[in-house]
CSV table of C-alpha atoms and ligand atoms in Angstrom, one decimal:
chain,number,residue,atom,x,y,z
H,1,MET,CA,173.2,-107.7,187.2
H,2,ASN,CA,172.9,-105.9,184.1
H,3,SER,CA,169.9,-106.0,181.8
H,4,MET,CA,171.4,-108.3,179.2
H,5,ASP,CA,172.2,-110.7,182.0
H,6,LYS,CA,168.5,-110.7,183.3
H,7,ALA,CA,167.1,-111.0,179.9
H,8,GLU,CA,169.0,-114.3,179.3
H,9,ILE,CA,168.2,-115.8,182.6
H,10,ALA,CA,164.5,-114.8,182.2
H,11,ASP,CA,164.5,-116.2,178.8
H,12,GLN,CA,165.2,-119.8,180.2
H,13,ARG,CA,161.8,-119.6,181.9
H,14,LYS,CA,159.0,-121.4,179.8
H,15,LEU,CA,156.5,-121.1,182.2
H,16,PHE,CA,157.0,-118.5,184.7
H,17,GLY,CA,156.3,-114.8,183.3
H,18,THR,CA,156.5,-111.6,185.1
H,19,ASN,CA,154.0,-112.4,187.7
H,20,GLY,CA,154.0,-116.2,188.0
H,21,ILE,CA,152.6,-118.9,186.1
H,22,ARG,CA,149.3,-118.0,184.0
H,23,GLY,CA,147.5,-119.5,181.4
H,24,VAL,CA,143.9,-120.3,180.5
H,25,VAL,CA,142.2,-122.9,182.4
H,26,GLY,CA,141.8,-126.4,180.8
H,27,SER,CA,144.4,-125.1,177.9
H,28,GLY,CA,148.0,-124.7,179.8
H,29,MET,CA,146.7,-124.2,183.1
H,30,ASP,CA,145.2,-127.3,184.7
H,31,VAL,CA,145.0,-129.4,187.6
H,32,ARG,CA,147.8,-131.7,186.1
H,33,LEU,CA,150.1,-129.0,185.8
H,34,ALA,CA,149.2,-127.4,189.3
H,35,LEU,CA,149.7,-130.9,191.1
H,36,GLU,CA,153.0,-131.1,189.4
H,37,ILE,CA,154.3,-127.7,190.0
H,38,GLY,CA,153.1,-128.1,193.5
H,39,MET,CA,155.6,-130.8,193.8
H,40,ALA,CA,158.4,-129.1,192.4
H,41,ILE,CA,157.8,-126.2,194.5
H,42,GLY,CA,157.6,-128.5,197.5
H,43,THR,CA,160.6,-130.0,196.1
H,44,VAL,CA,162.5,-126.4,196.2
H,45,ILE,CA,160.9,-124.7,199.3
H,46,ARG,CA,161.0,-127.0,202.5
H,47,GLY,CA,159.0,-126.6,205.6
H,48,ARG,CA,155.3,-124.8,206.1
H,49,ILE,CA,153.9,-123.0,203.1
H,50,VAL,CA,151.0,-120.7,203.1
H,51,ILE,CA,148.3,-120.6,200.5
H,52,GLY,CA,145.6,-118.4,199.3
H,53,THR,CA,143.3,-117.8,196.5
H,54,ASP,CA,141.4,-115.3,194.6
H,55,GLN,CA,137.8,-115.8,194.0
H,56,ARG,CA,138.0,-117.1,190.4
H,57,SER,CA,136.0,-120.4,189.7
H,58,SER,CA,138.8,-122.2,189.3
H,59,SER,CA,140.9,-121.1,192.1
H,60,GLN,CA,139.7,-123.7,194.9
H,61,MET,CA,140.1,-126.4,192.4
H,62,LEU,CA,143.9,-125.6,191.4
H,63,LYS,CA,144.7,-124.6,195.2
H,64,GLU,CA,143.6,-128.1,196.1
H,65,ALA,CA,146.0,-129.7,193.5
H,66,VAL,CA,148.8,-127.3,194.5
H,67,VAL,CA,148.4,-128.4,198.0
H,68,ALA,CA,148.5,-132.0,197.4
H,69,GLY,CA,151.9,-131.6,195.8
H,70,LEU,CA,153.2,-129.5,198.6
H,71,MET,CA,151.8,-132.1,201.2
H,72,ALA,CA,153.4,-135.2,198.6
H,73,THR,CA,156.7,-133.5,198.8
H,74,GLY,CA,156.8,-133.3,202.9
H,75,ASN,CA,155.7,-129.8,203.3
H,76,ASP,CA,152.7,-128.4,205.9
H,77,VAL,CA,150.4,-126.2,204.2
H,78,THR,CA,148.5,-123.6,205.9
H,79,ASP,CA,145.6,-122.7,203.8
H,80,ILE,CA,144.2,-118.8,204.5
H,81,GLY,CA,141.4,-119.1,201.8
H,82,LEU,CA,140.2,-116.2,200.1
H,83,ALA,CA,142.7,-113.3,200.3
H,84,PRO,CA,144.3,-110.8,198.4
H,85,THR,CA,148.1,-111.6,197.4
H,86,PRO,CA,149.3,-108.8,199.9
H,87,SER,CA,147.6,-110.8,202.7
H,88,VAL,CA,149.3,-114.2,201.5
H,89,GLN,CA,152.8,-112.1,201.6
H,90,TYR,CA,152.0,-110.6,205.1
H,91,SER,CA,151.3,-114.0,206.3
H,92,VAL,CA,154.5,-115.6,205.0
H,93,ALA,CA,156.7,-112.7,206.0
H,94,LYS,CA,155.3,-112.3,209.5
H,95,SER,CA,155.6,-116.0,210.3
H,96,ASP,CA,157.8,-119.0,210.3
H,97,ALA,CA,156.7,-120.1,207.2
H,98,SER,CA,159.1,-121.1,204.2
H,99,GLY,CA,157.2,-119.5,201.5
H,100,GLY,CA,154.0,-119.0,199.8
H,101,VAL,CA,151.9,-119.7,197.0
H,102,MET,CA,149.1,-117.7,195.8
H,103,ILE,CA,146.5,-118.7,192.9
H,104,THR,CA,145.6,-115.7,191.1
H,105,ALA,CA,145.7,-114.4,187.7
H,106,SER,CA,145.6,-110.8,189.0
H,107,HIS,CA,143.7,-108.6,186.4
H,108,ASN,CA,143.3,-111.2,183.7
H,109,PRO,CA,140.1,-112.3,182.2
H,110,PRO,CA,138.0,-115.0,184.1
H,111,GLU,CA,139.0,-118.0,182.1
H,112,PHE,CA,142.4,-117.3,183.2
H,113,ASN,CA,144.0,-118.3,186.7
H,114,GLY,CA,147.8,-118.5,187.8
H,115,ILE,CA,150.0,-119.8,190.2
H,116,LYS,CA,152.4,-117.2,192.1
H,117,VAL,CA,155.1,-118.4,194.2
H,118,ILE,CA,156.4,-116.2,197.3
H,119,ASP,CA,159.8,-116.3,199.2
H,120,SER,CA,160.3,-116.8,202.8
H,121,ASP,CA,160.6,-112.9,203.2
H,122,GLY,CA,157.3,-112.3,201.6
H,123,THR,CA,158.8,-111.2,198.6
H,124,GLU,CA,157.8,-112.6,195.1
H,125,LEU,CA,160.1,-115.6,194.2
H,126,HIS,CA,163.4,-114.3,192.5
H,127,PHE,CA,163.8,-115.7,189.0
H,128,SER,CA,166.5,-117.8,189.8
H,129,LYS,CA,164.6,-120.1,192.0
H,130,GLU,CA,161.5,-120.1,189.4
H,131,VAL,CA,164.3,-121.5,186.9
H,132,GLU,CA,164.9,-124.1,189.3
H,133,ILE,CA,161.3,-125.0,190.1
H,134,GLU,CA,160.9,-125.5,186.0
H,135,ARG,CA,163.9,-127.7,186.0
H,136,ILE,CA,162.6,-129.8,188.5
H,137,TYR,CA,159.1,-129.9,186.7
H,138,PHE,CA,160.3,-130.6,183.4
H,139,ASP,CA,162.8,-133.3,184.4
H,140,LYS,CA,160.2,-134.9,186.7
H,141,ALA,CA,162.7,-134.6,189.7
H,142,GLN,CA,160.1,-133.9,192.5
H,143,LYS,CA,161.2,-135.7,195.5
H,144,THR,CA,158.0,-137.6,197.1
H,145,ALA,CA,158.0,-137.8,200.6
H,146,PRO,CA,157.9,-141.1,202.2
H,147,TRP,CA,154.2,-142.3,203.9
H,148,TYR,CA,155.3,-141.0,207.3
H,149,GLU,CA,156.7,-137.4,206.2
H,150,ALA,CA,153.4,-136.6,203.9
H,151,GLY,CA,152.6,-133.0,204.9
H,152,HIS,CA,150.1,-131.7,207.0
H,153,LEU,CA,147.0,-129.3,206.2
H,154,THR,CA,145.8,-126.8,208.8
H,155,THR,CA,143.5,-123.6,208.0
H,156,ASP,CA,144.2,-120.2,209.5
H,157,SER,CA,141.1,-118.0,209.0
H,158,GLU,CA,142.6,-115.1,210.9
H,159,ALA,CA,145.2,-113.9,208.3
H,160,ASN,CA,143.3,-111.5,206.5
H,161,ALA,CA,142.4,-109.6,210.0
H,162,ARG,CA,146.2,-109.9,211.1
H,163,TYR,CA,147.0,-108.0,207.6
H,164,ILE,CA,144.3,-105.5,208.4
H,165,GLU,CA,145.4,-105.0,211.8
H,166,GLY,CA,149.0,-104.6,210.6
H,167,ILE,CA,148.0,-101.9,208.1
H,168,LYS,CA,145.9,-100.0,211.0
H,169,GLY,CA,149.0,-100.1,213.2
H,170,LEU,CA,150.9,-97.8,210.8
H,171,LEU,CA,148.1,-95.3,210.3
H,172,ASP,CA,147.1,-92.2,212.4
H,173,CYS,CA,143.7,-93.9,213.3
H,174,GLN,CA,142.4,-90.9,215.5
H,175,ALA,CA,142.9,-88.3,212.8
H,176,ILE,CA,141.1,-90.6,210.1
H,177,ALA,CA,138.3,-91.4,212.2
H,178,GLY,CA,138.0,-87.7,213.2
H,179,SER,CA,138.1,-86.4,209.6
H,180,GLY,CA,134.5,-87.8,208.4
H,181,LEU,CA,135.9,-88.7,205.0
H,182,ARG,CA,133.4,-90.6,202.8
H,183,VAL,CA,135.0,-92.7,200.2
H,184,VAL,CA,133.9,-95.2,197.5
H,185,VAL,CA,135.7,-98.5,197.1
H,186,ASP,CA,135.3,-100.5,194.1
H,187,CYS,CA,136.8,-104.1,194.2
H,188,ALA,CA,136.1,-105.6,191.1
H,189,ASN,CA,134.5,-108.5,192.7
H,190,GLY,CA,137.8,-109.5,193.5
H,191,ALA,CA,139.6,-110.8,196.5
H,192,GLY,CA,139.9,-106.9,197.9
H,193,SER,CA,136.4,-107.5,198.8
H,194,VAL,CA,137.2,-109.1,202.0
H,195,VAL,CA,139.7,-106.9,203.1
H,196,THR,CA,139.4,-103.4,202.2
H,197,PRO,CA,135.7,-102.4,203.1
H,198,ASN,CA,136.8,-103.9,206.4
H,199,LEU,CA,139.8,-101.9,206.7
H,200,LEU,CA,137.8,-98.6,205.8
H,201,SER,CA,135.1,-99.1,208.3
H,202,ASP,CA,137.4,-99.7,211.0
H,203,LEU,CA,139.4,-96.6,210.4
H,204,GLY,CA,136.1,-94.8,210.9
H,205,VAL,CA,135.8,-93.8,207.0
H,206,ASN,CA,132.1,-93.7,205.8
H,207,VAL,CA,132.4,-96.7,203.0
H,208,VAL,CA,130.2,-97.0,200.0
H,209,THR,CA,131.3,-100.1,198.2
H,210,LEU,CA,130.9,-101.1,194.8
H,211,ASN,CA,131.4,-104.7,193.4
H,212,ALA,CA,132.4,-106.0,196.9
H,213,ASN,CA,130.9,-109.2,196.4
H,214,PRO,CA,133.4,-111.7,195.6
H,215,HIS,CA,132.6,-113.3,192.0
H,216,GLY,CA,134.4,-116.0,189.9
H,217,SER,CA,133.3,-114.1,186.5
H,218,PHE,CA,133.8,-110.5,187.3
H,219,PRO,CA,130.4,-109.6,186.6
H,220,GLY,CA,130.8,-105.8,187.6
H,221,HIS,CA,133.6,-104.9,185.3
H,222,PRO,CA,136.9,-106.4,184.1
H,223,SER,CA,139.3,-106.4,187.0
H,224,GLU,CA,142.1,-104.2,185.4
H,225,PRO,CA,141.6,-100.7,186.7
H,226,THR,CA,141.3,-98.6,183.7
H,227,PRO,CA,139.5,-95.5,183.0
H,228,GLU,CA,137.0,-97.5,181.0
H,229,ASN,CA,136.6,-100.0,184.0
H,230,LEU,CA,136.3,-97.4,186.6
H,231,ALA,CA,133.4,-95.5,185.0
H,232,ALA,CA,130.6,-96.5,187.6
H,233,LEU,CA,133.3,-95.6,190.6
H,234,MET,CA,134.1,-92.0,188.8
H,235,LYS,CA,130.2,-91.3,188.6
H,236,MET,CA,129.6,-92.8,192.1
H,237,VAL,CA,132.3,-90.5,193.5
H,238,THR,CA,130.7,-87.5,192.1
H,239,SER,CA,126.8,-88.3,192.6
H,240,ILE,CA,127.4,-88.6,196.4
H,241,GLY,CA,130.0,-86.1,197.2
H,242,ALA,CA,132.7,-88.8,198.2
H,243,ASP,CA,136.2,-87.3,199.1
H,244,PHE,CA,137.5,-89.8,196.6
H,245,GLY,CA,137.3,-93.6,195.2
H,246,ILE,CA,139.4,-96.6,195.5
H,247,ALA,CA,139.6,-99.3,193.0
H,248,HIS,CA,141.6,-102.7,193.1
H,249,ASP,CA,142.7,-105.1,190.5
H,250,GLY,CA,141.6,-108.7,190.8
H,251,ASP,CA,143.9,-109.5,193.4
H,252,ALA,CA,144.1,-106.5,195.3
H,253,ASP,CA,148.0,-106.0,195.0
H,254,ARG,CA,147.4,-102.8,193.0
H,255,THR,CA,145.3,-99.1,193.4
H,256,ILE,CA,144.1,-96.6,191.4
H,257,PHE,CA,142.5,-93.4,193.0
H,258,VAL,CA,139.5,-91.3,191.6
H,259,ASP,CA,139.7,-87.6,192.7
H,260,ASP,CA,137.2,-85.7,194.6
H,261,HIS,CA,136.0,-84.4,191.2
H,262,GLY,CA,135.7,-87.9,189.9
H,263,GLY,CA,138.6,-87.7,187.6
H,264,TYR,CA,140.9,-90.7,187.2
H,265,VAL,CA,144.2,-90.5,188.7
H,266,MET,CA,146.9,-91.8,186.6
H,267,GLY,CA,149.1,-94.4,188.7
H,268,ASP,CA,152.3,-92.0,188.5
H,269,ARG,CA,150.4,-89.2,189.9
H,270,SER,CA,149.2,-91.5,192.8
H,271,PHE,CA,152.7,-92.7,193.4
H,272,ALA,CA,154.2,-89.2,193.4
H,273,LEU,CA,151.8,-87.9,196.0
H,274,LEU,CA,151.9,-91.3,198.2
H,275,ALA,CA,155.9,-91.4,197.8
H,276,GLY,CA,156.2,-87.6,198.5
H,277,TYR,CA,154.1,-88.2,201.6
H,278,ALA,CA,156.2,-91.0,203.0
H,279,VAL,CA,159.2,-89.0,202.4
H,280,SER,CA,158.1,-85.9,204.3
H,281,LYS,CA,157.5,-88.4,207.4
H,282,ALA,CA,161.1,-89.6,206.9
H,283,PRO,CA,163.0,-86.6,205.7
H,284,GLY,CA,165.9,-87.3,203.5
H,285,SER,CA,164.7,-90.9,202.9
H,286,THR,CA,164.9,-93.0,199.4
H,287,VAL,CA,162.0,-93.9,197.2
H,288,VAL,CA,162.5,-96.7,194.7
H,289,SER,CA,161.0,-96.5,191.2
H,290,THR,CA,162.0,-98.0,187.6
H,291,VAL,CA,163.6,-96.5,184.6
H,292,ALA,CA,160.0,-96.4,183.1
H,293,THR,CA,158.4,-94.4,185.7
H,294,SER,CA,157.2,-91.0,185.0
H,295,ASP,CA,159.6,-87.8,186.2
H,296,VAL,CA,156.7,-86.9,188.4
H,297,VAL,CA,157.7,-89.2,191.1
H,298,SER,CA,161.2,-88.1,191.1
H,299,ASP,CA,160.0,-84.2,191.2
H,300,VAL,CA,157.4,-84.8,193.9
H,301,VAL,CA,160.0,-86.7,196.2
H,302,THR,CA,162.9,-84.3,195.5
H,303,ARG,CA,160.5,-81.3,196.3
H,304,ASN,CA,159.9,-83.5,199.7
H,305,GLY,CA,163.3,-83.6,200.6
H,306,GLY,CA,164.1,-87.3,199.5
H,307,LYS,CA,165.7,-88.9,196.8
H,308,VAL,CA,165.0,-91.4,194.0
H,309,VAL,CA,166.9,-94.8,192.9
H,310,GLN,CA,165.5,-96.2,189.6
H,311,THR,CA,165.9,-99.9,188.9
H,312,MET,CA,164.5,-102.3,186.0
H,313,VAL,CA,161.0,-102.7,185.3
H,314,GLY,CA,159.1,-104.9,187.8
H,315,SER,CA,157.9,-105.1,191.4
H,316,PRO,CA,160.0,-107.9,192.8
H,317,VAL,CA,163.2,-105.8,191.4
H,318,VAL,CA,161.7,-102.7,193.1
H,319,ALA,CA,161.0,-104.5,196.3
H,320,ARG,CA,164.5,-105.9,196.6
H,321,LYS,CA,166.4,-103.0,196.0
H,322,MET,CA,164.2,-101.4,198.7
H,323,LYS,CA,164.9,-103.9,201.1
H,324,GLU,CA,168.8,-103.5,200.0
H,325,ILE,CA,169.2,-99.8,200.6
H,326,GLY,CA,166.5,-99.2,203.0
H,327,ALA,CA,164.2,-97.1,200.9
H,328,VAL,CA,160.9,-96.1,202.8
H,329,PHE,CA,158.5,-96.3,199.7
H,330,GLY,CA,158.5,-97.5,196.1
H,331,GLY,CA,156.5,-98.9,193.4
H,332,GLU,CA,155.3,-98.4,189.6
H,333,GLU,CA,152.8,-96.6,187.8
H,334,ASN,CA,150.4,-99.4,187.3
H,335,GLY,CA,149.2,-98.7,190.8
H,336,GLY,CA,151.4,-101.2,192.5
H,337,LEU,CA,152.8,-99.5,195.6
H,338,ILE,CA,155.2,-100.7,198.3
H,339,LEU,CA,155.4,-99.1,201.8
H,340,ALA,CA,158.6,-100.9,203.6
H,341,GLU,CA,157.2,-100.6,207.0
H,342,HIS,CA,154.4,-102.7,206.2
H,343,GLN,CA,156.0,-105.2,203.8
H,344,TYR,CA,158.6,-105.5,200.9
H,345,CYS,CA,155.6,-106.2,198.1
H,346,ARG,CA,152.8,-104.5,196.2
H,347,ASP,CA,150.0,-103.9,198.9
H,348,GLY,CA,146.6,-102.7,197.4
H,349,ALA,CA,145.1,-102.1,200.9
H,350,MET,CA,147.8,-100.6,202.5
H,351,THR,CA,147.9,-98.0,199.6
H,352,ALA,CA,144.5,-97.4,200.2
H,353,GLY,CA,145.0,-96.5,204.0
H,354,LEU,CA,148.2,-94.4,203.2
H,355,MET,CA,145.9,-92.2,200.9
H,356,VAL,CA,143.0,-92.1,203.4
H,357,GLU,CA,145.4,-90.9,206.0
H,358,MET,CA,147.3,-88.3,203.6
H,359,VAL,CA,143.7,-87.0,202.5
H,360,ALA,CA,142.5,-86.6,206.0
H,361,ALA,CA,145.5,-84.8,206.6
H,362,LYS,CA,146.2,-82.5,203.8
H,363,GLY,CA,142.9,-81.9,202.1
H,364,PRO,CA,141.0,-82.8,198.9
H,365,LEU,CA,142.9,-85.0,196.6
H,366,SER,CA,142.3,-82.8,193.5
H,367,SER,CA,144.1,-80.0,195.3
H,368,LEU,CA,147.1,-82.3,196.0
H,369,LEU,CA,147.0,-83.1,192.5
H,370,ASP,CA,147.0,-79.4,191.6
H,371,ASN,CA,150.4,-79.1,192.4
H,372,VAL,CA,152.3,-82.2,191.0
H,373,PRO,CA,153.6,-81.5,187.4
H,374,THR,CA,151.8,-83.3,184.3
H,375,TYR,CA,154.1,-85.4,181.9
H,376,HIS,CA,152.6,-87.1,178.9
H,377,GLN,CA,153.5,-90.5,177.7
H,378,VAL,CA,153.2,-92.2,174.4
H,379,LYS,CA,153.6,-96.0,174.2
H,380,LEU,CA,154.0,-97.9,170.9
H,381,LYS,CA,155.3,-101.3,170.1
H,382,THR,CA,156.9,-103.1,167.2
H,383,ALA,CA,157.3,-107.0,166.2
H,384,CYS,CA,160.7,-108.3,166.4
H,385,PRO,CA,161.7,-112.3,166.6
H,386,ASN,CA,162.8,-113.5,170.1
H,387,GLU,CA,166.2,-114.6,168.7
H,388,SER,CA,167.1,-111.0,167.1
H,389,LYS,CA,166.2,-109.1,170.4
H,390,LYS,CA,169.8,-108.9,172.0
H,391,LYS,CA,171.4,-108.0,168.7
H,392,VAL,CA,169.2,-105.2,168.3
H,393,THR,CA,169.6,-103.9,171.7
H,394,GLU,CA,173.5,-103.8,170.9
H,395,ARG,CA,173.1,-101.9,167.7
H,396,LEU,CA,170.7,-99.4,169.2
H,397,VAL,CA,173.3,-98.7,171.8
H,398,GLU,CA,176.0,-98.4,169.3
H,399,LEU,CA,173.8,-95.9,167.4
H,400,LEU,CA,172.7,-93.8,170.0
H,401,SER,CA,176.1,-93.6,171.7
H,402,GLY,CA,176.4,-89.9,171.2
H,403,ASN,CA,173.5,-89.0,173.2
H,404,ARG,CA,172.7,-89.6,177.4
H,405,LEU,CA,171.8,-93.2,177.7
H,406,ASP,CA,170.9,-95.3,180.7
H,407,LEU,CA,171.2,-98.8,180.1
H,408,THR,CA,169.6,-100.1,183.6
H,409,ASP,CA,166.9,-101.8,181.5
H,410,GLY,CA,166.6,-101.8,177.9
H,411,VAL,CA,167.8,-98.3,176.4
H,412,LYS,CA,166.8,-95.3,177.7
H,413,VAL,CA,168.1,-92.1,175.7
H,414,TYR,CA,167.8,-88.8,176.7
H,415,ASP,CA,166.5,-85.8,174.5
H,416,GLY,CA,166.2,-82.6,175.2
H,417,GLY,CA,164.7,-82.4,178.6
H,418,ASP,CA,162.6,-85.5,177.6
H,419,TRP,CA,163.2,-89.3,177.3
H,420,VAL,CA,162.6,-92.3,175.4
H,421,LEU,CA,162.6,-95.9,176.7
H,422,ILE,CA,163.2,-98.8,173.9
H,423,ARG,CA,163.0,-102.2,175.8
H,424,GLN,CA,162.4,-105.8,174.3
H,425,SER,CA,159.5,-107.8,176.1
H,426,GLY,CA,160.4,-110.4,178.4
H,427,THR,CA,157.4,-112.9,177.2
H,428,GLU,CA,156.5,-111.4,173.6
H,429,PRO,CA,158.6,-111.1,170.5
H,430,ILE,CA,158.1,-107.3,170.4
H,431,PHE,CA,160.1,-104.3,171.4
H,432,ARG,CA,158.1,-101.5,173.4
H,433,VAL,CA,159.1,-97.7,172.8
H,434,PHE,CA,157.8,-95.5,175.7
H,435,SER,CA,158.5,-91.6,175.6
H,436,GLN,CA,157.9,-89.0,178.1
H,437,ALA,CA,157.7,-85.2,177.5
H,438,ARG,CA,156.2,-82.1,178.8
H,439,THR,CA,153.5,-82.0,175.8
H,440,LYS,CA,151.7,-84.5,174.1
H,441,GLU,CA,152.9,-83.4,170.6
H,442,ARG,CA,156.7,-83.6,171.8
H,443,ALA,CA,155.9,-87.2,173.6
H,444,ASP,CA,154.4,-88.3,170.2
H,445,SER,CA,157.1,-87.1,167.7
H,446,LEU,CA,159.6,-88.6,170.0
H,447,ALA,CA,158.0,-92.1,170.1
H,448,ARG,CA,157.8,-92.0,166.4
H,449,LYS,CA,161.3,-90.7,166.1
H,450,TYR,CA,162.8,-93.5,167.9
H,451,MET,CA,160.5,-96.2,166.9
H,452,GLY,CA,161.5,-95.2,163.3
H,453,THR,CA,165.3,-96.0,164.5
H,454,LEU,CA,164.5,-99.1,166.1
H,455,LYS,CA,162.5,-100.4,162.8
H,456,ASP,CA,165.1,-99.7,160.7
H,457,ILE,CA,167.5,-101.8,162.8
H,458,ILE,CA,165.0,-104.8,163.0
H,459,ILE,CA,164.7,-105.0,159.4
H,460,SER,CA,168.3,-104.3,158.7
D,1,MG,MG1,147.3,-108.1,190.7
């Protein structure tokens, strides 16, 4: 399927965005929506459904409504309680469940919440099934079960423990325990609080926690792991002489690292290191990234004897491609990394565990990063009405046809040894221009050059 087809299908979605349905609680996201969407999900996915939540103040309320909807349509529900998104996915993938639901708005501010639907193999639901759920929701075509077929609700308090055991089973626990590593983990008061500190201490790592008390209003800092939000973590790593720092977003499907000098590690660089490490353990294997991923990943993977396949932007696309071609590792530069051996989804605690193993085996994180090339990226955006997006993209392709182009997702144009990716947003009336180059100046000038071309097309 090319990017045009996907854009057209994605455009049919009115509720589901890139990561499920999201909205501000009480305006756009409320218990009525949760109940009726729960019934629509229960009409499409039939059988036993696993549900979990993050720690947001509204999560319990929304979960109860979704659970009622799932049961009213005749499905049994297993409630695993407070859990990272990948723990819910693991619970679905490793059992006979037909699907799962996660109540979370990931890194969004505390007033937001969301409903994410998981397929029977633990991957995020394909958007064609999201379109079907929406159709049932808008048509009010939910199929209510008769009284004698109402679903049963059970709880499972061991799901997070099984998720932790699953991660430990893939790591060299002996080498980690013998390494004497000291690590600071910042859980952003999110769902990672109930998993990652336990995993690290089980591994014999000397763990210091920050913001590891789950709290609905994210009192420590906003839960997107940006350099600004991780100032305390960076300071703590240097002040106690830790080997590195770990930070999760609110639902702990993503992990960002701080090196032993207290430096913030950009997500493409930690992706490159861990992908190279995974490939070095499986010679000749493949890593999946997206067309927006910096070349640092292919540089490091190639150096380790592996190869890289690029897909459209979005972790579900990456996960499905990995499964299809048997890749060992994959992800995106936002810290959402996937280890095939564990499961086909972004997996925050697994990523943390793999980094612990790699640093234990190969020495300080800052030294490992010294051997990774640096690329500079510039991101710009400009307004464009949704109805013009398709025409604008077609015109861009025409105009740039003299250059080497990659049309996997939007228009990626190669210019010298550098590139620029021009993509329409799937959710907002905008285009994004994303450049990569060896120097900051070159990345700036490239982004501006192609932004000029794009704007000329939009206004013409
Ligand atoms: Mg997340």
